[in-house]
Amino acid sequence: MASATAIRKSSIKSGSSSSRRNWGIVVMLLIFFMLNFADKAAIGLASKPIRESMHLTASQYGLLSSAFFWLFAIGAVVLTAAFRKISYNWAAGILMVTWILTMLPLTTQTTFAVLLASRMALGFFEGPAHALCQSIVHELFPPEKRAAAGAVVNAGSSLGPLLSAPILTWIILTWNWHASFILLVAISLVWTMVWFFYADRLPFKKRATRRQDNVAKADPNGDIVVPFYRLLMIPSFWGLALLSFAGYLITSLKVTWLPAFMNEGLGYSLQSVGMLVTIPYVCAVVILVGAGLLSGHMLKRGYSSRVARSFLTAACLLFAGVSRIVFTQIPAGPVQLVLVVAAFSINSVAFSIGFAGASDFLPAHQRAAFFGCIVAAYSVAGMVAPYILGLIVDSAETPVQGYANGFLIVGITICVFGVAGGLMLNPSKSRARLLELTAMYADRKQAVR
């Protein structure tokens, strides 16, 4: 009896310690994601100095901003596949080192060609970051906690620019835009050292036996065994791709054009922009974490995964799209600014709640590759949106009219993709279909034998 009690206490203590360590990993991934988006925000905050020093038009700056995403999809697919064989601690560490190397050329005077190449390389190595983070989180936590834990990590997409915007703006105005990248490189070096000290001591190569044991013991979808390509043919894949695309339209334009829009379109000074641009990021953190908690609460209360994941994500995106449409049609003032904040605050919900919905039907060992394909799909938004918006601004009679025309089109697109994606992403139906396919493939193998 005493022995059983001791074992139970030891198990509880071990579980508590493991839980604390898992949340510690979440915090490190949060900072990882913050740096991921801080370097994106740096270019947006320095848009005016860069355009003036290099004599760029709005469309040329849009092309520069889009360059980050030219290799993003390739990196998402190729590196995500490669990282399936590498332990998560080494994968995250390697990514951070590559980010540092690609930012180093921007710490000193450079040419437009070098700046363009640097952004392309950074985009390639940042491609798998989101899929990697979500795969780690979904492996560490049970289904009812994944949305909340994933939301904490994704909050880095807002906290990064939020905390860095005032500091980087001050650095850019006090010295130059190159100094902002010196700071980012220094912080990234510190994160790398702390990560390798704190993360689990794992070998470079992922142990296949460990993955198989985890699947057998903890994966609720371990009974699904289908070729990977079949996962890409179900409607839920395309639903999540549409939701993520809509969300990334907001993300890519927020980090590249929001500061310039507030300066040229709304008439605020650069100093004011450095503070105002943080407001959407503050709201985004609250919305993201709140939506993640709400999704988990809805599941506990008995709501279906489709309602708690898909419909909730679609509703958030629809609200963002409508806000964007409305602010382009009303005069400048406090109401317009509130709608601008609302329109740019809802962007990462699809990447936490929507991805959690996909984990409800994905086998654990196929999550990373599946998420990598979703990242590749939504990265197209980053490729085209900044450049097209620049073309629209250049073609309009005034920058104010150009921004209004561009954001109206974006708002309509977000509404359409958000609703369509929400209807297509159906976790329970997808799981049932994949179980049918599993049985079909098992029968085929049996027949061959």
CSV table of C-alpha atoms in Angstrom, one decimal:
chain,number,residue,atom,x,y,z
A,1,MET,CA,0.0,0.0,0.0
A,2,ALA,CA,2.8,2.4,1.0
A,3,SER,CA,4.7,1.4,-2.1
A,4,ALA,CA,1.7,2.1,-4.4
A,5,THR,CA,1.2,5.5,-2.7
A,6,ALA,CA,4.9,6.3,-3.2
A,7,ILE,CA,4.7,5.3,-6.9
A,8,ARG,CA,1.6,7.5,-7.4
A,9,LYS,CA,3.3,10.5,-5.7
A,10,SER,CA,6.4,10.0,-7.8
A,11,SER,CA,4.2,9.8,-11.0
A,12,ILE,CA,2.4,13.0,-10.1
A,13,LYS,CA,5.7,14.8,-9.4
A,14,SER,CA,7.2,13.5,-12.6
A,15,GLY,CA,4.1,14.6,-14.6
A,16,SER,CA,4.1,18.1,-13.0
A,17,SER,CA,7.8,18.5,-13.8
A,18,SER,CA,7.2,17.4,-17.4
A,19,SER,CA,4.3,19.8,-17.7
A,20,ARG,CA,6.4,22.7,-16.4
A,21,ARG,CA,9.2,21.8,-18.8
A,22,ASN,CA,6.7,21.6,-21.7
A,23,TRP,CA,5.4,25.1,-20.9
A,24,GLY,CA,9.0,26.3,-20.7
A,25,ILE,CA,9.6,25.0,-24.2
A,26,VAL,CA,6.4,26.9,-25.3
A,27,VAL,CA,7.9,30.1,-23.8
A,28,MET,CA,11.2,29.6,-25.7
A,29,LEU,CA,9.2,28.9,-28.9
A,30,LEU,CA,7.2,32.1,-28.2
A,31,ILE,CA,10.4,34.1,-28.1
A,32,PHE,CA,11.6,32.2,-31.3
A,33,PHE,CA,8.4,33.3,-33.1
A,34,MET,CA,8.8,36.9,-31.7
A,35,LEU,CA,12.2,37.1,-33.3
A,36,ASN,CA,10.8,35.6,-36.5
A,37,PHE,CA,8.3,38.5,-36.8
A,38,ALA,CA,10.5,41.2,-35.4
A,39,ASP,CA,12.9,40.9,-38.4
A,40,LYS,CA,9.9,41.1,-40.7
A,41,ALA,CA,8.7,44.2,-38.9
A,42,ALA,CA,12.1,45.8,-39.1
A,43,ILE,CA,11.8,46.3,-42.9
A,44,GLY,CA,8.3,47.7,-42.6
A,45,LEU,CA,9.3,50.2,-39.9
A,46,ALA,CA,12.3,51.2,-42.0
A,47,SER,CA,10.2,51.5,-45.2
A,48,LYS,CA,10.6,55.2,-45.6
A,49,PRO,CA,14.4,55.4,-44.8
A,50,ILE,CA,15.0,52.5,-47.2
A,51,ARG,CA,12.9,53.9,-50.0
A,52,GLU,CA,14.5,57.3,-49.6
A,53,SER,CA,18.1,56.0,-49.3
A,54,MET,CA,17.7,53.7,-52.3
A,55,HIS,CA,15.3,55.9,-54.3
A,56,LEU,CA,12.6,53.2,-54.5
A,57,THR,CA,9.0,53.6,-55.7
A,58,ALA,CA,6.1,52.1,-53.8
A,59,SER,CA,6.0,49.2,-56.3
A,60,GLN,CA,9.7,48.6,-55.9
A,61,TYR,CA,9.4,48.5,-52.2
A,62,GLY,CA,6.5,46.1,-52.5
A,63,LEU,CA,8.7,43.9,-54.7
A,64,LEU,CA,11.4,44.0,-52.0
A,65,SER,CA,8.8,43.0,-49.4
A,66,SER,CA,7.5,40.2,-51.5
A,67,ALA,CA,11.0,38.9,-52.1
A,68,PHE,CA,11.0,37.5,-48.6
A,69,PHE,CA,8.3,35.1,-49.7
A,70,TRP,CA,9.7,34.0,-53.1
A,71,LEU,CA,11.5,31.0,-51.5
A,72,PHE,CA,9.3,30.8,-48.4
A,73,ALA,CA,7.2,28.0,-49.8
A,74,ILE,CA,10.2,26.0,-51.0
A,75,GLY,CA,11.8,26.3,-47.6
A,76,ALA,CA,8.6,25.3,-45.9
A,77,VAL,CA,8.3,22.1,-47.9
A,78,VAL,CA,12.0,21.1,-48.3
A,79,LEU,CA,13.2,22.0,-44.8
A,80,THR,CA,10.1,20.6,-43.1
A,81,ALA,CA,10.7,17.3,-44.8
A,82,ALA,CA,14.4,17.4,-43.8
A,83,PHE,CA,13.6,18.2,-40.2
A,84,ARG,CA,11.4,15.1,-39.9
A,85,LYS,CA,14.7,13.2,-39.4
A,86,ILE,CA,16.2,15.8,-37.0
A,87,SER,CA,15.3,16.2,-33.3
A,88,TYR,CA,13.3,19.3,-32.5
A,89,ASN,CA,16.0,21.0,-30.4
A,90,TRP,CA,18.6,20.8,-33.2
A,91,ALA,CA,16.0,21.8,-35.9
A,92,ALA,CA,15.0,25.0,-34.0
A,93,GLY,CA,18.6,25.8,-33.2
A,94,ILE,CA,19.7,25.4,-36.8
A,95,LEU,CA,17.0,27.7,-38.1
A,96,MET,CA,18.0,30.4,-35.7
A,97,VAL,CA,21.6,30.2,-36.8
A,98,THR,CA,20.6,30.5,-40.4
A,99,TRP,CA,18.5,33.6,-39.6
A,100,ILE,CA,21.4,35.3,-38.0
A,101,LEU,CA,23.6,34.6,-41.0
A,102,THR,CA,21.1,36.0,-43.4
A,103,MET,CA,20.6,39.2,-41.4
A,104,LEU,CA,24.4,39.9,-41.0
A,105,PRO,CA,24.7,41.6,-44.4
A,106,LEU,CA,22.0,44.1,-43.4
A,107,THR,CA,24.0,45.3,-40.3
A,108,THR,CA,26.1,47.6,-42.6
A,109,GLN,CA,25.8,49.7,-45.7
A,110,THR,CA,24.6,47.5,-48.6
A,111,THR,CA,23.1,47.6,-52.1
A,112,PHE,CA,19.6,46.9,-53.2
A,113,ALA,CA,20.7,43.6,-54.8
A,114,VAL,CA,22.2,42.4,-51.5
A,115,LEU,CA,19.2,43.5,-49.5
A,116,LEU,CA,16.9,41.6,-52.0
A,117,ALA,CA,19.1,38.4,-51.8
A,118,SER,CA,19.2,38.6,-48.0
A,119,ARG,CA,15.4,38.8,-47.7
A,120,MET,CA,15.0,35.9,-50.1
A,121,ALA,CA,17.5,33.7,-48.1
A,122,LEU,CA,15.8,34.7,-44.8
A,123,GLY,CA,12.4,33.8,-46.3
A,124,PHE,CA,13.7,30.4,-47.3
A,125,PHE,CA,15.0,29.6,-43.8
A,126,GLU,CA,11.9,31.0,-42.0
A,127,GLY,CA,9.6,28.9,-44.2
A,128,PRO,CA,9.4,25.9,-41.9
A,129,ALA,CA,9.4,27.8,-38.6
A,130,HIS,CA,5.6,27.8,-38.1
A,131,ALA,CA,5.1,24.2,-39.0
A,132,LEU,CA,8.0,23.2,-36.7
A,133,CYS,CA,6.7,25.1,-33.8
A,134,GLN,CA,3.2,23.7,-34.1
A,135,SER,CA,4.5,20.2,-34.5
A,136,ILE,CA,6.5,20.5,-31.3
A,137,VAL,CA,3.5,22.0,-29.4
A,138,HIS,CA,1.1,19.4,-30.7
A,139,GLU,CA,3.5,16.6,-29.7
A,140,LEU,CA,3.9,18.0,-26.2
A,141,PHE,CA,0.2,18.6,-25.3
A,142,PRO,CA,-3.1,16.7,-25.5
A,143,PRO,CA,-5.9,17.8,-27.9
A,144,GLU,CA,-7.8,20.0,-25.4
A,145,LYS,CA,-4.6,22.0,-24.7
A,146,ARG,CA,-3.1,22.3,-28.2
A,147,ALA,CA,-5.1,25.4,-29.3
A,148,ALA,CA,-4.1,27.3,-26.1
A,149,ALA,CA,-0.5,26.3,-26.3
A,150,GLY,CA,-0.3,26.9,-30.0
A,151,ALA,CA,-2.0,30.3,-29.5
A,152,VAL,CA,0.7,31.2,-27.0
A,153,VAL,CA,3.5,30.4,-29.5
A,154,ASN,CA,1.6,32.2,-32.3
A,155,ALA,CA,1.2,35.2,-30.1
A,156,GLY,CA,4.9,35.8,-30.9
A,157,SER,CA,3.7,37.0,-34.4
A,158,SER,CA,2.1,39.9,-32.5
A,159,LEU,CA,4.4,40.3,-29.5
A,160,GLY,CA,7.5,40.4,-31.7
A,161,PRO,CA,6.5,43.6,-33.6
A,162,LEU,CA,4.7,44.9,-30.6
A,163,LEU,CA,7.7,45.0,-28.3
A,164,SER,CA,10.2,45.7,-31.1
A,165,ALA,CA,8.4,48.5,-33.0
A,166,PRO,CA,9.0,51.4,-30.5
A,167,ILE,CA,12.6,50.2,-29.9
A,168,LEU,CA,13.5,49.6,-33.5
A,169,THR,CA,11.8,52.9,-34.6
A,170,TRP,CA,13.9,54.8,-32.0
A,171,ILE,CA,17.0,53.0,-33.2
A,172,ILE,CA,16.2,53.8,-36.9
A,173,LEU,CA,15.5,57.5,-36.2
A,174,THR,CA,18.5,57.8,-33.8
A,175,TRP,CA,21.1,56.0,-36.0
A,176,ASN,CA,19.9,54.2,-39.1
A,177,TRP,CA,18.0,51.1,-40.2
A,178,HIS,CA,21.1,49.0,-40.2
A,179,ALA,CA,21.4,49.4,-36.5
A,180,SER,CA,18.1,47.7,-36.0
A,181,PHE,CA,19.4,44.5,-37.5
A,182,ILE,CA,22.5,44.6,-35.3
A,183,LEU,CA,20.1,44.5,-32.3
A,184,LEU,CA,18.1,41.6,-33.8
A,185,VAL,CA,21.3,39.6,-34.5
A,186,ALA,CA,22.5,40.1,-30.9
A,187,ILE,CA,19.2,39.0,-29.4
A,188,SER,CA,19.1,36.0,-31.7
A,189,LEU,CA,22.6,34.9,-30.6
A,190,VAL,CA,21.5,35.0,-26.9
A,191,TRP,CA,18.3,32.9,-27.7
A,192,THR,CA,20.4,30.3,-29.4
A,193,MET,CA,22.7,29.8,-26.4
A,194,VAL,CA,19.8,29.7,-24.0
A,195,TRP,CA,17.9,27.2,-26.2
A,196,PHE,CA,20.6,24.7,-26.4
A,197,PHE,CA,21.1,24.9,-22.7
A,198,TYR,CA,17.4,24.5,-21.8
A,199,ALA,CA,15.9,22.3,-24.5
A,200,ASP,CA,15.9,18.5,-24.0
A,201,ARG,CA,19.3,16.8,-24.5
A,202,LEU,CA,18.4,15.0,-27.7
A,203,PRO,CA,20.7,13.5,-30.3
A,204,PHE,CA,21.0,15.3,-33.7
A,205,LYS,CA,19.1,12.5,-35.5
A,206,LYS,CA,15.5,11.8,-34.3
A,207,ARG,CA,15.2,8.3,-33.0
A,208,ALA,CA,12.7,6.3,-35.1
A,209,THR,CA,11.8,4.0,-32.2
A,210,ARG,CA,11.0,7.0,-30.0
A,211,ARG,CA,8.6,8.3,-32.6
A,212,GLN,CA,6.9,4.9,-33.0
A,213,ASP,CA,6.5,4.5,-29.3
A,214,ASN,CA,5.0,8.0,-29.0
A,215,VAL,CA,2.5,7.2,-31.8
A,216,ALA,CA,1.5,3.9,-30.2
A,217,LYS,CA,1.1,5.4,-26.7
A,218,ALA,CA,-0.2,8.9,-27.2
A,219,ASP,CA,-1.4,9.5,-30.7
A,220,PRO,CA,-5.2,9.5,-30.9
A,221,ASN,CA,-4.9,9.3,-34.7
A,222,GLY,CA,-2.4,6.5,-34.7
A,223,ASP,CA,-5.0,4.2,-36.2
A,224,ILE,CA,-5.0,6.2,-39.4
A,225,VAL,CA,-2.5,4.8,-41.9
A,226,VAL,CA,-2.7,6.3,-45.4
A,227,PRO,CA,-0.2,7.6,-47.9
A,228,PHE,CA,0.7,11.2,-47.3
A,229,TYR,CA,-0.7,12.4,-50.7
A,230,ARG,CA,-4.2,11.3,-49.6
A,231,LEU,CA,-4.1,13.9,-46.8
A,232,LEU,CA,-3.6,16.6,-49.4
A,233,MET,CA,-6.8,15.4,-51.3
A,234,ILE,CA,-9.3,15.8,-48.5
A,235,PRO,CA,-11.4,19.0,-48.4
A,236,SER,CA,-10.1,19.9,-44.9
A,237,PHE,CA,-6.6,20.4,-46.4
A,238,TRP,CA,-7.9,23.0,-48.8
A,239,GLY,CA,-10.2,24.5,-46.1
A,240,LEU,CA,-7.2,25.1,-43.8
A,241,ALA,CA,-5.2,26.4,-46.7
A,242,LEU,CA,-7.9,29.0,-47.5
A,243,LEU,CA,-8.2,30.0,-43.8
A,244,SER,CA,-4.4,30.3,-43.5
A,245,PHE,CA,-4.2,32.2,-46.8
A,246,ALA,CA,-6.7,34.7,-45.6
A,247,GLY,CA,-4.9,35.1,-42.3
A,248,TYR,CA,-1.5,35.5,-44.0
A,249,LEU,CA,-2.9,38.3,-46.2
A,250,ILE,CA,-3.4,40.3,-43.0
A,251,THR,CA,0.0,39.2,-41.6
A,252,SER,CA,2.1,40.0,-44.7
A,253,LEU,CA,0.5,43.4,-45.2
A,254,LYS,CA,0.7,44.3,-41.5
A,255,VAL,CA,4.5,43.7,-41.3
A,256,THR,CA,5.3,45.3,-44.7
A,257,TRP,CA,2.7,48.1,-45.3
A,258,LEU,CA,1.0,49.0,-42.1
A,259,PRO,CA,3.7,51.6,-41.0
A,260,ALA,CA,3.8,53.2,-44.4
A,261,PHE,CA,-0.1,53.2,-44.6
A,262,MET,CA,-0.3,54.9,-41.2
A,263,ASN,CA,2.3,57.5,-42.4
A,264,GLU,CA,1.2,58.1,-46.0
A,265,GLY,CA,-2.4,57.0,-45.9
A,266,LEU,CA,-3.5,58.2,-42.5
A,267,GLY,CA,-1.1,61.1,-42.1
A,268,TYR,CA,0.7,60.2,-38.9
A,269,SER,CA,4.4,61.1,-38.3
A,270,LEU,CA,7.0,58.4,-38.2
A,271,GLN,CA,7.4,58.9,-34.4
A,272,SER,CA,3.6,58.4,-33.9
A,273,VAL,CA,3.6,55.5,-36.2
A,274,GLY,CA,6.2,53.7,-34.1
A,275,MET,CA,3.7,53.8,-31.2
A,276,LEU,CA,0.4,53.4,-33.1
A,277,VAL,CA,1.5,50.4,-35.1
A,278,THR,CA,1.8,48.5,-31.8
A,279,ILE,CA,-1.9,48.8,-31.0
A,280,PRO,CA,-3.0,46.1,-33.5
A,281,TYR,CA,-0.3,43.8,-32.1
A,282,VAL,CA,-1.6,44.3,-28.6
A,283,CYS,CA,-5.1,43.5,-29.6
A,284,ALA,CA,-3.9,40.5,-31.7
A,285,VAL,CA,-2.3,38.9,-28.6
A,286,VAL,CA,-5.5,39.2,-26.6
A,287,ILE,CA,-7.7,37.9,-29.4
A,288,LEU,CA,-5.3,35.1,-30.3
A,289,VAL,CA,-4.9,33.8,-26.7
A,290,GLY,CA,-8.6,34.4,-25.9
A,291,ALA,CA,-9.7,32.5,-29.0
A,292,GLY,CA,-7.4,29.6,-28.2
A,293,LEU,CA,-8.8,29.3,-24.7
A,294,LEU,CA,-12.4,29.7,-26.0
A,295,SER,CA,-11.8,26.9,-28.5
A,296,GLY,CA,-10.5,24.6,-25.8
A,297,HIS,CA,-13.5,25.5,-23.6
A,298,MET,CA,-15.9,24.8,-26.4
A,299,LEU,CA,-14.5,21.3,-26.9
A,300,LYS,CA,-14.8,20.6,-23.2
A,301,ARG,CA,-18.5,21.8,-23.2
A,302,GLY,CA,-19.2,19.3,-26.0
A,303,TYR,CA,-19.1,21.4,-29.1
A,304,SER,CA,-17.8,19.6,-32.2
A,305,SER,CA,-14.3,20.3,-33.5
A,306,ARG,CA,-15.9,21.8,-36.6
A,307,VAL,CA,-17.6,24.5,-34.5
A,308,ALA,CA,-14.8,25.0,-32.0
A,309,ARG,CA,-12.0,25.1,-34.6
A,310,SER,CA,-13.4,25.8,-38.1
A,311,PHE,CA,-16.4,28.0,-37.6
A,312,LEU,CA,-14.7,30.0,-34.8
A,313,THR,CA,-11.7,30.7,-37.1
A,314,ALA,CA,-14.0,31.7,-40.0
A,315,ALA,CA,-16.0,34.1,-37.8
A,316,CYS,CA,-12.8,35.9,-36.7
A,317,LEU,CA,-11.6,36.3,-40.3
A,318,LEU,CA,-15.0,37.4,-41.5
A,319,PHE,CA,-15.0,40.1,-38.8
A,320,ALA,CA,-11.5,41.2,-39.9
A,321,GLY,CA,-12.5,41.3,-43.6
A,322,VAL,CA,-15.6,43.4,-43.0
A,323,SER,CA,-13.7,45.8,-40.8
A,324,ARG,CA,-11.2,46.3,-43.6
A,325,ILE,CA,-13.9,46.9,-46.2
A,326,VAL,CA,-15.7,49.5,-44.0
A,327,PHE,CA,-12.6,51.5,-43.1
A,328,THR,CA,-11.9,52.1,-46.8
A,329,GLN,CA,-15.3,53.6,-47.2
A,330,ILE,CA,-15.4,56.1,-44.3
A,331,PRO,CA,-13.5,59.4,-43.7
A,332,ALA,CA,-10.4,59.7,-41.6
A,333,GLY,CA,-11.0,59.9,-37.8
A,334,PRO,CA,-11.2,57.9,-34.6
A,335,VAL,CA,-13.8,55.4,-36.0
A,336,GLN,CA,-11.6,54.7,-39.0
A,337,LEU,CA,-8.6,54.1,-36.8
A,338,VAL,CA,-10.6,51.7,-34.6
A,339,LEU,CA,-11.6,49.7,-37.7
A,340,VAL,CA,-8.0,49.7,-39.0
A,341,VAL,CA,-6.9,48.2,-35.6
A,342,ALA,CA,-9.7,45.6,-35.8
A,343,ALA,CA,-8.8,44.7,-39.4
A,344,PHE,CA,-5.1,44.2,-38.6
A,345,SER,CA,-5.6,42.5,-35.2
A,346,ILE,CA,-7.1,39.1,-36.4
A,347,ASN,CA,-4.4,37.3,-38.4
A,348,SER,CA,-2.9,34.4,-36.4
A,349,VAL,CA,-6.1,32.7,-35.3
A,350,ALA,CA,-6.0,30.5,-38.4
A,351,PHE,CA,-2.5,29.4,-37.5
A,352,SER,CA,-3.4,28.2,-34.0
A,353,ILE,CA,-7.1,27.2,-33.8
A,354,GLY,CA,-7.2,26.1,-37.5
A,355,PHE,CA,-4.0,24.1,-37.2
A,356,ALA,CA,-5.3,22.5,-33.9
A,357,GLY,CA,-8.4,21.4,-35.9
A,358,ALA,CA,-6.1,19.7,-38.4
A,359,SER,CA,-4.3,17.9,-35.6
A,360,ASP,CA,-7.7,16.4,-34.6
A,361,PHE,CA,-7.5,14.1,-37.6
A,362,LEU,CA,-3.7,13.9,-38.5
A,363,PRO,CA,-1.4,11.1,-37.5
A,364,ALA,CA,1.4,12.6,-35.4
A,365,HIS,CA,4.2,11.5,-37.7
A,366,GLN,CA,2.6,13.3,-40.7
A,367,ARG,CA,1.7,16.6,-39.0
A,368,ALA,CA,5.0,18.4,-39.8
A,369,ALA,CA,4.8,17.6,-43.5
A,370,PHE,CA,1.1,18.4,-43.7
A,371,PHE,CA,1.7,21.8,-41.9
A,372,GLY,CA,4.6,22.4,-44.2
A,373,CYS,CA,2.4,22.1,-47.3
A,374,ILE,CA,-0.2,24.5,-45.7
A,375,VAL,CA,2.7,27.0,-45.0
A,376,ALA,CA,3.7,26.7,-48.7
A,377,ALA,CA,0.1,27.4,-49.8
A,378,TYR,CA,-0.5,30.4,-47.6
A,379,SER,CA,3.0,31.9,-48.3
A,380,VAL,CA,1.6,32.7,-51.8
A,381,ALA,CA,-0.3,35.5,-50.0
A,382,GLY,CA,3.0,37.0,-48.9
A,383,MET,CA,4.5,36.7,-52.4
A,384,VAL,CA,1.7,38.6,-54.2
A,385,ALA,CA,0.0,40.9,-51.7
A,386,PRO,CA,2.8,43.4,-50.8
A,387,TYR,CA,3.8,43.8,-54.4
A,388,ILE,CA,0.2,44.1,-55.8
A,389,LEU,CA,-0.6,46.7,-53.1
A,390,GLY,CA,2.5,48.7,-54.1
A,391,LEU,CA,1.3,48.6,-57.8
A,392,ILE,CA,-2.2,49.8,-56.7
A,393,VAL,CA,-0.7,52.6,-54.6
A,394,ASP,CA,1.5,53.7,-57.5
A,395,SER,CA,-1.3,53.6,-60.1
A,396,ALA,CA,-3.7,55.7,-58.0
A,397,GLU,CA,-3.9,59.5,-58.1
A,398,THR,CA,-3.0,59.8,-54.4
A,399,PRO,CA,-1.5,57.4,-51.9
A,400,VAL,CA,-4.6,57.7,-49.8
A,401,GLN,CA,-6.8,56.5,-52.7
A,402,GLY,CA,-4.4,53.8,-53.6
A,403,TYR,CA,-4.4,52.3,-50.1
A,404,ALA,CA,-8.2,52.5,-50.0
A,405,ASN,CA,-8.5,50.6,-53.3
A,406,GLY,CA,-6.0,48.0,-52.3
A,407,PHE,CA,-7.4,47.3,-48.9
A,408,LEU,CA,-10.9,47.1,-50.2
A,409,ILE,CA,-9.9,44.2,-52.5
A,410,VAL,CA,-8.0,42.5,-49.7
A,411,GLY,CA,-11.0,42.8,-47.4
A,412,ILE,CA,-13.3,41.1,-49.9
A,413,THR,CA,-10.8,38.4,-50.5
A,414,ILE,CA,-10.5,37.7,-46.7
A,415,CYS,CA,-14.3,37.4,-46.4
A,416,VAL,CA,-14.6,35.0,-49.3
A,417,PHE,CA,-11.7,32.8,-48.3
A,418,GLY,CA,-12.6,32.8,-44.6
A,419,VAL,CA,-16.1,31.6,-45.2
A,420,ALA,CA,-15.2,29.0,-47.8
A,421,GLY,CA,-12.3,27.7,-45.7
A,422,GLY,CA,-14.5,27.5,-42.6
A,423,LEU,CA,-17.1,25.4,-44.4
A,424,MET,CA,-14.4,23.0,-45.9
A,425,LEU,CA,-12.4,22.3,-42.8
A,426,ASN,CA,-14.3,19.5,-41.0
A,427,PRO,CA,-12.1,17.6,-38.6
A,428,SER,CA,-14.5,14.8,-37.6
A,429,LYS,CA,-15.6,14.1,-41.2
A,430,SER,CA,-12.0,14.1,-42.3
A,431,ARG,CA,-11.1,11.6,-39.6
A,432,ALA,CA,-13.9,9.3,-40.6
A,433,ARG,CA,-12.9,9.5,-44.3
A,434,LEU,CA,-9.2,8.7,-43.4
A,435,LEU,CA,-10.3,5.7,-41.4
A,436,GLU,CA,-12.3,4.5,-44.4
A,437,LEU,CA,-9.1,4.9,-46.5
A,438,THR,CA,-7.1,3.1,-43.9
A,439,ALA,CA,-9.4,0.1,-44.1
A,440,MET,CA,-9.3,0.2,-47.9
A,441,TYR,CA,-5.5,0.2,-48.0
A,442,ALA,CA,-5.4,-2.6,-45.4
A,443,ASP,CA,-7.8,-4.7,-47.5
A,444,ARG,CA,-5.6,-4.1,-50.6
A,445,LYS,CA,-2.5,-5.3,-48.8
A,446,GLN,CA,-4.3,-8.3,-47.5
A,447,ALA,CA,-5.5,-9.2,-51.0
A,448,VAL,CA,-1.9,-8.9,-52.4
A,449,ARG,CA,-0.7,-11.3,-49.8
